[in-house]
Amino acid sequence: MPAQIDIKEVHWLLDIVQCIDVGVVVLDRQYRVEVWNAFMENHSGLGPDQVQGRSLFELFPDIDRPWLERKVESVVQLGTRAFSLWQQRPYLMRFKSYQPITGQADFMYQNVTLLPLAGQPVEHVCLVIYDMTAAAVAAQANG
């Protein structure tokens, strides 16, 4: 018997996804955007209605497509998480840096976690994007 969905819990989870200070993007296997949270809207300038159902590569042509496709494919095939650290690849999507005090970075440094979402085969991948600009600027200042 399937577990009953508690609507109250669903609303809480949606509130959390919208309010956390990380980007949350869910892509289908054709790289079309299905979920786009407030962090992504605030940093990209694109609302959910502008990105829903559109290809991530169409929205952000500067993404290194072969690299992201390899990462996503490994997540799908292995059913495990994958990571990208700002030290290896400074960003997935080039967002303007919002460091009002230091202003020492031209773009937002990002860590990215790629998560396979439930289902066999995996049909959706979640990208979690962390703003690592403060850490990157500090690390660069310390040599």
Tab-separated table of C-alpha atoms in Angstrom, residues 1-142:
chain	number	residue	atom	x	y	z
A	1	MET	CA	0.000	0.000	0.000
A	2	PRO	CA	1.534	3.363	-0.984
A	3	ALA	CA	2.311	5.844	1.761
A	4	GLN	CA	-0.310	8.542	2.145
A	5	ILE	CA	0.884	12.031	1.247
A	6	ASP	CA	0.425	14.622	3.955
A	7	ILE	CA	-0.398	17.885	2.148
A	8	LYS	CA	0.883	19.897	5.120
A	9	GLU	CA	4.292	18.209	4.827
A	10	VAL	CA	4.394	18.843	1.081
A	11	HIS	CA	3.779	22.556	1.694
A	12	TRP	CA	6.548	22.639	4.302
A	13	LEU	CA	8.962	20.978	1.907
A	14	LEU	CA	8.070	23.402	-0.869
A	15	ASP	CA	8.599	26.334	1.513
A	16	ILE	CA	12.009	24.951	2.480
A	17	VAL	CA	13.084	24.467	-1.151
A	18	GLN	CA	12.045	28.035	-1.947
A	19	CYS	CA	13.687	29.621	1.109
A	20	ILE	CA	17.019	27.826	1.491
A	21	ASP	CA	20.060	29.768	0.377
A	22	VAL	CA	21.134	27.292	-2.289
A	23	GLY	CA	20.004	26.798	-5.844
A	24	VAL	CA	17.722	23.845	-6.540
A	25	VAL	CA	17.125	22.788	-10.132
A	26	VAL	CA	15.452	19.561	-11.226
A	27	LEU	CA	16.116	18.432	-14.781
A	28	ASP	CA	14.518	15.670	-16.801
A	29	ARG	CA	16.671	13.423	-19.000
A	30	GLN	CA	16.436	15.932	-21.864
A	31	TYR	CA	17.886	18.640	-19.546
A	32	ARG	CA	14.561	20.479	-19.409
A	33	VAL	CA	13.953	22.453	-16.215
A	34	GLU	CA	11.166	21.132	-14.000
A	35	VAL	CA	11.990	22.833	-10.677
A	36	TRP	CA	13.611	26.261	-10.256
A	37	ASN	CA	13.737	27.748	-6.769
A	38	ALA	CA	13.919	31.356	-5.533
A	39	PHE	CA	17.745	31.287	-5.250
A	40	MET	CA	17.955	30.456	-8.953
A	41	GLU	CA	15.410	33.124	-9.824
A	42	ASN	CA	17.235	35.768	-7.772
A	43	HIS	CA	20.668	35.028	-9.237
A	44	SER	CA	19.702	34.314	-12.845
A	45	GLY	CA	16.995	36.943	-13.232
A	46	LEU	CA	14.762	34.249	-14.736
A	47	GLY	CA	11.507	33.234	-13.083
A	48	PRO	CA	10.118	29.705	-12.981
A	49	ASP	CA	7.602	30.582	-15.694
A	50	GLN	CA	10.475	31.605	-17.998
A	51	VAL	CA	12.488	28.400	-17.503
A	52	GLN	CA	9.842	25.695	-17.015
A	53	GLY	CA	10.183	23.025	-19.703
A	54	ARG	CA	13.111	24.754	-21.412
A	55	SER	CA	16.529	23.241	-21.965
A	56	LEU	CA	19.164	24.305	-19.448
A	57	PHE	CA	21.609	24.602	-22.354
A	58	GLU	CA	19.236	26.940	-24.198
A	59	LEU	CA	18.889	29.105	-21.085
A	60	PHE	CA	22.639	29.090	-20.310
A	61	PRO	CA	24.586	28.478	-23.532
A	62	ASP	CA	27.901	29.055	-21.725
A	63	ILE	CA	27.499	25.867	-19.652
A	64	ASP	CA	30.169	23.312	-20.538
A	65	ARG	CA	27.661	20.890	-22.073
A	66	PRO	CA	29.938	17.855	-22.618
A	67	TRP	CA	31.195	18.118	-19.022
A	68	LEU	CA	27.679	18.390	-17.516
A	69	GLU	CA	26.344	15.594	-19.715
A	70	ARG	CA	29.168	13.284	-18.536
A	71	LYS	CA	28.423	14.170	-14.894
A	72	VAL	CA	24.679	13.632	-15.270
A	73	GLU	CA	25.185	10.374	-17.161
A	74	SER	CA	27.352	8.979	-14.354
A	75	VAL	CA	24.705	9.992	-11.798
A	76	VAL	CA	21.987	8.276	-13.843
A	77	GLN	CA	23.987	5.113	-14.593
A	78	LEU	CA	25.379	4.618	-11.079
A	79	GLY	CA	22.409	6.014	-9.174
A	80	THR	CA	24.813	7.921	-6.915
A	81	ARG	CA	25.651	11.560	-6.234
A	82	ALA	CA	28.347	13.495	-8.025
A	83	PHE	CA	30.079	16.701	-7.016
A	84	SER	CA	31.880	19.648	-8.535
A	85	LEU	CA	33.987	21.936	-6.367
A	86	TRP	CA	34.783	25.541	-7.178
A	87	GLN	CA	38.504	24.728	-7.016
A	88	GLN	CA	38.106	22.330	-9.966
A	89	ARG	CA	35.502	24.288	-11.948
A	90	PRO	CA	34.714	27.803	-10.674
A	91	TYR	CA	31.018	27.687	-11.632
A	92	LEU	CA	28.335	25.814	-13.511
A	93	MET	CA	26.336	28.911	-14.464
A	94	ARG	CA	28.045	32.255	-14.559
A	95	PHE	CA	26.094	34.367	-12.072
A	96	LYS	CA	27.151	37.822	-10.972
A	97	SER	CA	28.841	37.898	-7.567
A	98	TYR	CA	26.740	39.533	-4.875
A	99	GLN	CA	29.425	40.271	-2.332
A	100	PRO	CA	28.429	43.826	-1.411
A	101	ILE	CA	31.244	44.419	1.047
A	102	THR	CA	34.269	42.906	-0.644
A	103	GLY	CA	33.200	43.002	-4.285
A	104	GLN	CA	36.387	41.068	-5.051
A	105	ALA	CA	34.890	38.479	-7.380
A	106	ASP	CA	33.468	39.049	-10.845
A	107	PHE	CA	31.249	35.969	-10.642
A	108	MET	CA	29.745	33.581	-8.115
A	109	TYR	CA	32.028	30.662	-7.324
A	110	GLN	CA	29.901	27.517	-6.997
A	111	ASN	CA	29.986	24.035	-5.594
A	112	VAL	CA	27.460	21.743	-7.260
A	113	THR	CA	25.944	18.483	-6.076
A	114	LEU	CA	24.121	16.304	-8.613
A	115	LEU	CA	21.544	13.941	-7.121
A	116	PRO	CA	19.658	11.126	-8.826
A	117	LEU	CA	15.967	11.347	-7.984
A	118	ALA	CA	13.896	8.287	-7.153
A	119	GLY	CA	12.979	5.999	-9.966
A	120	GLN	CA	14.502	3.144	-11.897
A	121	PRO	CA	15.687	4.061	-14.368
A	122	VAL	CA	16.571	7.507	-13.036
A	123	GLU	CA	14.455	10.018	-14.980
A	124	HIS	CA	15.316	13.218	-13.082
A	125	VAL	CA	18.461	14.762	-11.656
A	126	CYS	CA	18.575	17.489	-9.044
A	127	LEU	CA	21.334	20.106	-9.130
A	128	VAL	CA	22.086	21.801	-5.817
A	129	ILE	CA	24.179	24.932	-6.309
A	130	TYR	CA	26.058	26.484	-3.396
A	131	ASP	CA	27.485	30.023	-3.417
A	132	MET	CA	31.134	29.569	-2.422
A	133	THR	CA	32.282	33.067	-3.357
A	134	ALA	CA	33.253	34.159	0.182
A	135	ALA	CA	35.328	31.008	0.704
A	136	ALA	CA	36.963	31.340	-2.720
A	137	VAL	CA	37.873	34.995	-2.179
A	138	ALA	CA	39.295	34.187	1.273
A	139	ALA	CA	41.309	31.235	-0.076
A	140	GLN	CA	42.704	33.358	-2.912
A	141	ALA	CA	43.630	36.168	-0.511
A	142	ASN	CA	45.566	33.702	1.652
